[in-house]
mmCIF file of C-alpha atoms and ligand atoms in Angstrom:
data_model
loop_
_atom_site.group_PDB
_atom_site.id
_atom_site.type_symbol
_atom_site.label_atom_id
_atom_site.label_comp_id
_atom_site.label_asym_id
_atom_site.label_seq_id
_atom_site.Cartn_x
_atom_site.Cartn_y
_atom_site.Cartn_z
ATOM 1 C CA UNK A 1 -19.607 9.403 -12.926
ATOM 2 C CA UNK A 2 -21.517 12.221 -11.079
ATOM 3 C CA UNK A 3 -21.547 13.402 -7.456
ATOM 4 C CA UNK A 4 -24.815 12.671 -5.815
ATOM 5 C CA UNK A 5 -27.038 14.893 -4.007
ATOM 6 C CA UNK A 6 -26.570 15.861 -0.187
ATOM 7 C CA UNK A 7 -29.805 13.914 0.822
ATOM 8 C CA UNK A 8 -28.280 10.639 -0.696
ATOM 9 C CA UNK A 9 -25.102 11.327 1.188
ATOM 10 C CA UNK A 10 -27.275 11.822 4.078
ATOM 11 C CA UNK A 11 -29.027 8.806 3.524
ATOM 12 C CA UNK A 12 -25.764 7.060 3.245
ATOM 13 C CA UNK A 13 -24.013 8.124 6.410
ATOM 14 C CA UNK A 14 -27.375 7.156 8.450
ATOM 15 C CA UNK A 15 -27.451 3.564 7.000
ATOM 16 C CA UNK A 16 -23.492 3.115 7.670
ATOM 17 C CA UNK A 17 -24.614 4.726 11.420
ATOM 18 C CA UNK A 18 -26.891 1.572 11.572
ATOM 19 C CA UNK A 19 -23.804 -1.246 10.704
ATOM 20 C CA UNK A 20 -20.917 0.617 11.839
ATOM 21 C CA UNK A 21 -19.052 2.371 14.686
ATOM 22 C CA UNK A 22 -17.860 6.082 14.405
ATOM 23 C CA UNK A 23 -14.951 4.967 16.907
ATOM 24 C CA UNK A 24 -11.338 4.232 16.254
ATOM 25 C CA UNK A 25 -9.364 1.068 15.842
ATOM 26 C CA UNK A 26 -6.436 2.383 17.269
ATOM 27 C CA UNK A 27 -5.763 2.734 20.985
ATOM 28 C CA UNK A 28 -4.175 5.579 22.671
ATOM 29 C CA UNK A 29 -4.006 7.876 25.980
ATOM 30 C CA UNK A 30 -3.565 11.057 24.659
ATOM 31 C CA UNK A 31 -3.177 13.051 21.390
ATOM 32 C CA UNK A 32 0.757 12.045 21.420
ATOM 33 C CA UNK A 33 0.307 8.568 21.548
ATOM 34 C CA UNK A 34 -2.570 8.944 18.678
ATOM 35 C CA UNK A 35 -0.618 11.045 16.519
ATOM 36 C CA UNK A 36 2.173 7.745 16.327
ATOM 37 C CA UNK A 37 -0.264 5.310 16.302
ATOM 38 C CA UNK A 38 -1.812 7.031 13.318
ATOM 39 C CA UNK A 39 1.553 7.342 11.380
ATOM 40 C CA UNK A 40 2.601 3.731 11.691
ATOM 41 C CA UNK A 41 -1.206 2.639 10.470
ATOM 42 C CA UNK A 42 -0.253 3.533 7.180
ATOM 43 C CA UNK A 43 0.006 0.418 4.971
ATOM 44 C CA UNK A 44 -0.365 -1.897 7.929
ATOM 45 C CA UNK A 45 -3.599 -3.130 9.975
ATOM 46 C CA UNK A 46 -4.701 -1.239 13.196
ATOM 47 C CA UNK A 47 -4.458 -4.733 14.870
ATOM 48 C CA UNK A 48 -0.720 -4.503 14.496
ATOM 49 C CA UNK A 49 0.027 -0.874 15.097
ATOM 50 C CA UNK A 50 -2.033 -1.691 18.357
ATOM 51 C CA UNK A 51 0.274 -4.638 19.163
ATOM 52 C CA UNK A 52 3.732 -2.453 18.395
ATOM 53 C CA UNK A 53 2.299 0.706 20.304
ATOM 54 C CA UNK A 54 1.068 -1.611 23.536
ATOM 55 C CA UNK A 55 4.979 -2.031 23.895
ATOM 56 C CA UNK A 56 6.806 1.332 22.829
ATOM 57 C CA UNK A 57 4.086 3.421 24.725
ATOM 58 C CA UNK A 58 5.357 1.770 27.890
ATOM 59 C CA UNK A 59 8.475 4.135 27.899
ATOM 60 C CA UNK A 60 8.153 6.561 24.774
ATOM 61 C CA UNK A 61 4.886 8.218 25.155
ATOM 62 C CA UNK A 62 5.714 11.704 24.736
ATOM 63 C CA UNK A 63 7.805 13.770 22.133
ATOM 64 C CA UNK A 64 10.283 13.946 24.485
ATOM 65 C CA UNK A 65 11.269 10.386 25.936
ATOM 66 C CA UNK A 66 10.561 9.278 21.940
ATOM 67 C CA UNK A 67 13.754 11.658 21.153
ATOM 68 C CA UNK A 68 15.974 9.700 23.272
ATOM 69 C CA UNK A 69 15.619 6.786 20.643
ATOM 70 C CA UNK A 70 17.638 6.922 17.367
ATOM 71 C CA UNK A 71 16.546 6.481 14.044
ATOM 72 C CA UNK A 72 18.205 3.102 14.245
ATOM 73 C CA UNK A 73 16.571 1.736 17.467
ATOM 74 C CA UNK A 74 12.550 2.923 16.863
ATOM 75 C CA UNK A 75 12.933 1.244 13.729
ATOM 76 C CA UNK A 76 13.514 -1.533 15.321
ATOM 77 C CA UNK A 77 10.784 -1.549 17.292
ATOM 78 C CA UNK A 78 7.962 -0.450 14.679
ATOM 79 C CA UNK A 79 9.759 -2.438 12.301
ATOM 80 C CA UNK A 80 6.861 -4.757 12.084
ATOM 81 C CA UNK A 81 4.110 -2.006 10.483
ATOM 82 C CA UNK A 82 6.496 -1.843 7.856
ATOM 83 C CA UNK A 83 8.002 1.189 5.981
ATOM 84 C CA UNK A 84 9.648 1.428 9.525
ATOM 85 C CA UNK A 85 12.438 3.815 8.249
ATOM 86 C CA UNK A 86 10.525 6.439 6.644
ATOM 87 C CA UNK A 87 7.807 5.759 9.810
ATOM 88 C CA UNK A 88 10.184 6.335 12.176
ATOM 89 C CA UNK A 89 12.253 9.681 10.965
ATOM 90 C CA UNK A 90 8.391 11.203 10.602
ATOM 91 C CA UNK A 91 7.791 10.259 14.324
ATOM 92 C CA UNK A 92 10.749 11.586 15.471
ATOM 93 C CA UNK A 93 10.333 14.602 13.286
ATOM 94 C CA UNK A 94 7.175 15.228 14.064
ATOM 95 C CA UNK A 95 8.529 14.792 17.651
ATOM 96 C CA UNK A 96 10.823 17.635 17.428
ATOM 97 C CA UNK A 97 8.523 20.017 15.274
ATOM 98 C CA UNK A 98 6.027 19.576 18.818
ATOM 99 C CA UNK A 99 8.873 20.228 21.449
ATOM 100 C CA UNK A 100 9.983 23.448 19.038
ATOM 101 C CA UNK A 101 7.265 25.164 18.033
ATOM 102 C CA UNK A 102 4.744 23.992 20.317
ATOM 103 C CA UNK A 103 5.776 23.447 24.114
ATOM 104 C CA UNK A 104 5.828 19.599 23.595
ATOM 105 C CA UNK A 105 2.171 19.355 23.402
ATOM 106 C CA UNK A 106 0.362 18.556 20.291
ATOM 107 C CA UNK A 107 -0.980 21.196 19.089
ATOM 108 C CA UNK A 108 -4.897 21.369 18.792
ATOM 109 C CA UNK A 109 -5.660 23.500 15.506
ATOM 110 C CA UNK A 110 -6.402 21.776 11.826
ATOM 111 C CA UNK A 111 -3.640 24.032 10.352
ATOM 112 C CA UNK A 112 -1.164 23.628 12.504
ATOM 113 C CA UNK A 113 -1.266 19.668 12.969
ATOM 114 C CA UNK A 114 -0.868 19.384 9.368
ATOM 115 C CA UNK A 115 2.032 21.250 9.257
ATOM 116 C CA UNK A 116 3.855 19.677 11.740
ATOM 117 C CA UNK A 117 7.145 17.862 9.829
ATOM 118 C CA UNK A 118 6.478 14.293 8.997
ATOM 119 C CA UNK A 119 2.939 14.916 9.561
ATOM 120 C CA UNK A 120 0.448 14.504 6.426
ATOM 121 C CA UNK A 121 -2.973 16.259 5.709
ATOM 122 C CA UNK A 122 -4.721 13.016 6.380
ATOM 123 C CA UNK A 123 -2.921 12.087 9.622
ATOM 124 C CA UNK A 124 -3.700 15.516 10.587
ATOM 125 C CA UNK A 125 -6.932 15.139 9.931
ATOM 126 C CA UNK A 126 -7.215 11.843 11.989
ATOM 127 C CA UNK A 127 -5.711 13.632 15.031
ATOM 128 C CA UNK A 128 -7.667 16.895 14.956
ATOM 129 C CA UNK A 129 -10.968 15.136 14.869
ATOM 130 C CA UNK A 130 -9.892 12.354 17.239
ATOM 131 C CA UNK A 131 -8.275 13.415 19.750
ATOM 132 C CA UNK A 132 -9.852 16.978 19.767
ATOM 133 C CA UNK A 133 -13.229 16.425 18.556
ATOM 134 C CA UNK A 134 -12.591 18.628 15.639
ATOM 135 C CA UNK A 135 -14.648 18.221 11.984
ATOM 136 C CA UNK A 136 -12.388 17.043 9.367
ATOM 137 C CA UNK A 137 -12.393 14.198 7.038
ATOM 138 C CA UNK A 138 -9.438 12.280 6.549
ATOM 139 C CA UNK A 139 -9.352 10.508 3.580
ATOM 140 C CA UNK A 140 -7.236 7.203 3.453
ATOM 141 C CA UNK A 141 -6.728 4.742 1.149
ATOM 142 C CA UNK A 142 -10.139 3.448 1.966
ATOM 143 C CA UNK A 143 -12.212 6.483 1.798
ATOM 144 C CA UNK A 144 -11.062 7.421 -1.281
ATOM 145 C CA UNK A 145 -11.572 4.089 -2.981
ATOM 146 C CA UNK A 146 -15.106 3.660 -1.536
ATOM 147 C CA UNK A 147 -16.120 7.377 -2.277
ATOM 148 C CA UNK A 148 -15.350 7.431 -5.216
ATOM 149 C CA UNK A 149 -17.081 3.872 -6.054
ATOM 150 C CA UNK A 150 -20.359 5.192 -4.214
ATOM 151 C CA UNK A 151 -20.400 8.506 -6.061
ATOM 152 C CA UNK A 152 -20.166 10.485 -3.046
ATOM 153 C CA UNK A 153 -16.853 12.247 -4.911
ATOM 154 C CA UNK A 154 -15.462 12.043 -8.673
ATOM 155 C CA UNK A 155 -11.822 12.528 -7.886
ATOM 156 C CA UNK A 156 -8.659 11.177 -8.578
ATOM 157 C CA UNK A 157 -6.586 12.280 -5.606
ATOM 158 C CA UNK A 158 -7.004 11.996 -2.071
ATOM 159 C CA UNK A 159 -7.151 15.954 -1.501
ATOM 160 C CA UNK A 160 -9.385 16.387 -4.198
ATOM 161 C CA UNK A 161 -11.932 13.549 -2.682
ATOM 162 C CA UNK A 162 -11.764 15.162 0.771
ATOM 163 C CA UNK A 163 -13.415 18.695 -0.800
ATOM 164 C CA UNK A 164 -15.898 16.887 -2.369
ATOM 165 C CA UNK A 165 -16.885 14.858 0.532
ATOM 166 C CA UNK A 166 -16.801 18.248 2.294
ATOM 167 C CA UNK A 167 -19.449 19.484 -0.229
ATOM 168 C CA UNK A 168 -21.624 16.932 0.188
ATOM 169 C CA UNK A 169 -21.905 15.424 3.963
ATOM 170 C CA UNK A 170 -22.836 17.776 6.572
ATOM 171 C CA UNK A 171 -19.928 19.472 9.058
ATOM 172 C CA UNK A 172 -21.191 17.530 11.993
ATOM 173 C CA UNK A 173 -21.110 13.870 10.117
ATOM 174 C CA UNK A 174 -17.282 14.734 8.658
ATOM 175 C CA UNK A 175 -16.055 12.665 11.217
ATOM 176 C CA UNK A 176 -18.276 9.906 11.440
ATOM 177 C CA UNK A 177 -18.121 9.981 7.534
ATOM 178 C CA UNK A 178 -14.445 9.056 7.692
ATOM 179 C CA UNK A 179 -14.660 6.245 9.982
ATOM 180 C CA UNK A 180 -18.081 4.813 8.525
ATOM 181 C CA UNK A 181 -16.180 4.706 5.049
ATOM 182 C CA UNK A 182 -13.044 3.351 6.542
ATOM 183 C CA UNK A 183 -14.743 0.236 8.189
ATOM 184 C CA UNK A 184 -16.799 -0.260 4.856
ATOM 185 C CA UNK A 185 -13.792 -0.344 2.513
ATOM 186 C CA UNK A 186 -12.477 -3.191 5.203
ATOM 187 C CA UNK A 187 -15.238 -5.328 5.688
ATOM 188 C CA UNK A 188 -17.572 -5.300 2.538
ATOM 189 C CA UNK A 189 -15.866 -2.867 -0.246
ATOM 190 C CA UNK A 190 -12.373 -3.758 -0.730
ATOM 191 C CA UNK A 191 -9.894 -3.382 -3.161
ATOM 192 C CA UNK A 192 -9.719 -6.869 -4.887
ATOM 193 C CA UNK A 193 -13.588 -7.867 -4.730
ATOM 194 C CA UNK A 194 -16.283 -5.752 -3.527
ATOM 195 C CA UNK A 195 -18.923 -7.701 -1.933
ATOM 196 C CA UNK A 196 -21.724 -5.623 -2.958
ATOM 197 C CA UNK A 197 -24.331 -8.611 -2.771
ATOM 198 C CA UNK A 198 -24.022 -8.129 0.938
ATOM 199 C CA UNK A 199 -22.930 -4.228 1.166
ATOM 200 C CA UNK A 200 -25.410 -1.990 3.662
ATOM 201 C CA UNK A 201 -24.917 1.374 0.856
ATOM 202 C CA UNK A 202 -25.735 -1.081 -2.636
ATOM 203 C CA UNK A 203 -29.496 0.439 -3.743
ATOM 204 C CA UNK A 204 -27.003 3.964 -3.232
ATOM 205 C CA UNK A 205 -24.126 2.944 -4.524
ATOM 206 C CA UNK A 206 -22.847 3.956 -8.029
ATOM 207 C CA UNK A 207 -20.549 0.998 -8.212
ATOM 208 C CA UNK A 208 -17.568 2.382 -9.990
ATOM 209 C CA UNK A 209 -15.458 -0.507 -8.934
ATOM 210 C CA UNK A 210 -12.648 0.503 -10.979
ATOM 211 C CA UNK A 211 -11.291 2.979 -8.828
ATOM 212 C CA UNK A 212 -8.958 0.813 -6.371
HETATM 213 S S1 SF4 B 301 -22.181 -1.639 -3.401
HETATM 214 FE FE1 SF4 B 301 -20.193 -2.545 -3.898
HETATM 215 S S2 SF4 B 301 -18.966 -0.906 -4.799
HETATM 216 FE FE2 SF4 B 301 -20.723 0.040 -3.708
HETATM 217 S S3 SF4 B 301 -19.931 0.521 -1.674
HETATM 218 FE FE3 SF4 B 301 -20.925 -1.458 -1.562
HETATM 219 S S4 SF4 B 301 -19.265 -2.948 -1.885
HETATM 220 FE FE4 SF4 B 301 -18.533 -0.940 -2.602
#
């Protein structure tokens, strides 16, 4: 397995350009509402998280009117995106790390997002480049299965796959990057069966299909 060159990334991230959009699934107002949206999309479809967050961003869209819920009752209503407990004490402690260290507003720097409690490095990443036009990739489930199939990285951790994409794919495209690989793992390179027949990247690709 080797890491290919930057022009082949380049040539990559052009021909996803082509097929996909750099744009979000998820909908949201503000950095707030993004930052919950992105922690309930973990293991569940942006479909859903759109469908729970229509609802619960009627009343709790901000740190502040999301602390007057308990544990108890927002897992009740995210309970459908699954993982709902563990979803909802990040929330809320994410919710309380904003309104004490940072005036209730989300703060706007890489380092600081992902150091907010209950917030990972990839959900970090998401709302830094997002909602504040920052570069970062995020790597998810998807981009690291479908980097590391294409041979745009050679890890075998999420963190370790983000440098290496980092390497490779110009500053500017980071963000693209991370959405272009996100909608490819969905639609043509997914866990179970690749379709590669049909897959926009195959004469690139170096088809290690066993990583999952
Ligand atoms: S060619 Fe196959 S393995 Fe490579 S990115 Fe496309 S679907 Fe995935």
């Amino acid at each position: 397995m080797t890491i290919m060159e930057r022009e082949k990334a380049e040539a990559i991230i052009a021909e996803l350009g082509k097929v996909f959009t750099d744009k979000p699934a998820l909908k949201f107002n503000s950095p707030y509402e993004l930052l919950v949206a992105v922690i309930l999309s973990a293991q569940c479809t942006d479909a859903r998280v759109n469908k729970v967050t229509a609802e619960l961003f009627k009343e709790y869209n901000t740190p502040e009117k999301m602390l007057t819920l308990s544990r108890e009752e927002l897992s009740e209503k995210i309970f459908s995106c699954g993982f709902y407990k563990t979803k909802a004490e990040h929330i809320l402690s994410a919710s309380e790390d904003i309104i004490k260290r940072y005036n209730g507003e989300v703060p706007n720097k890489r380092e600081e997002l992902t150091t907010l409690a209950g917030v990972g490095r990839k959900t970090g990443n998401v709302v830094y480049a997002v909602a504040f036009g920052g570069n970062a990739i995020a790597v998810d489930t998807h981009v690291f299965r479908v980097s590391n199939r294409i041979g745009l990285a050679a890890a075998n951790d999420p963190y370790k796959t983000e440098l290496a994409l980092m390497k490779i794919i110009d500053e500017e495209n980071w963000s693209k990057a991370h959405h272009y690989l996100i909608y490819l793992g969905r639609s043509y390179c997914k866990a179970g069966r690749p379709d590669c027949a049909n897959c926009p990247v195959e004469k690139y690709c170096e088809k290690n299909i066993k990583v999952k």
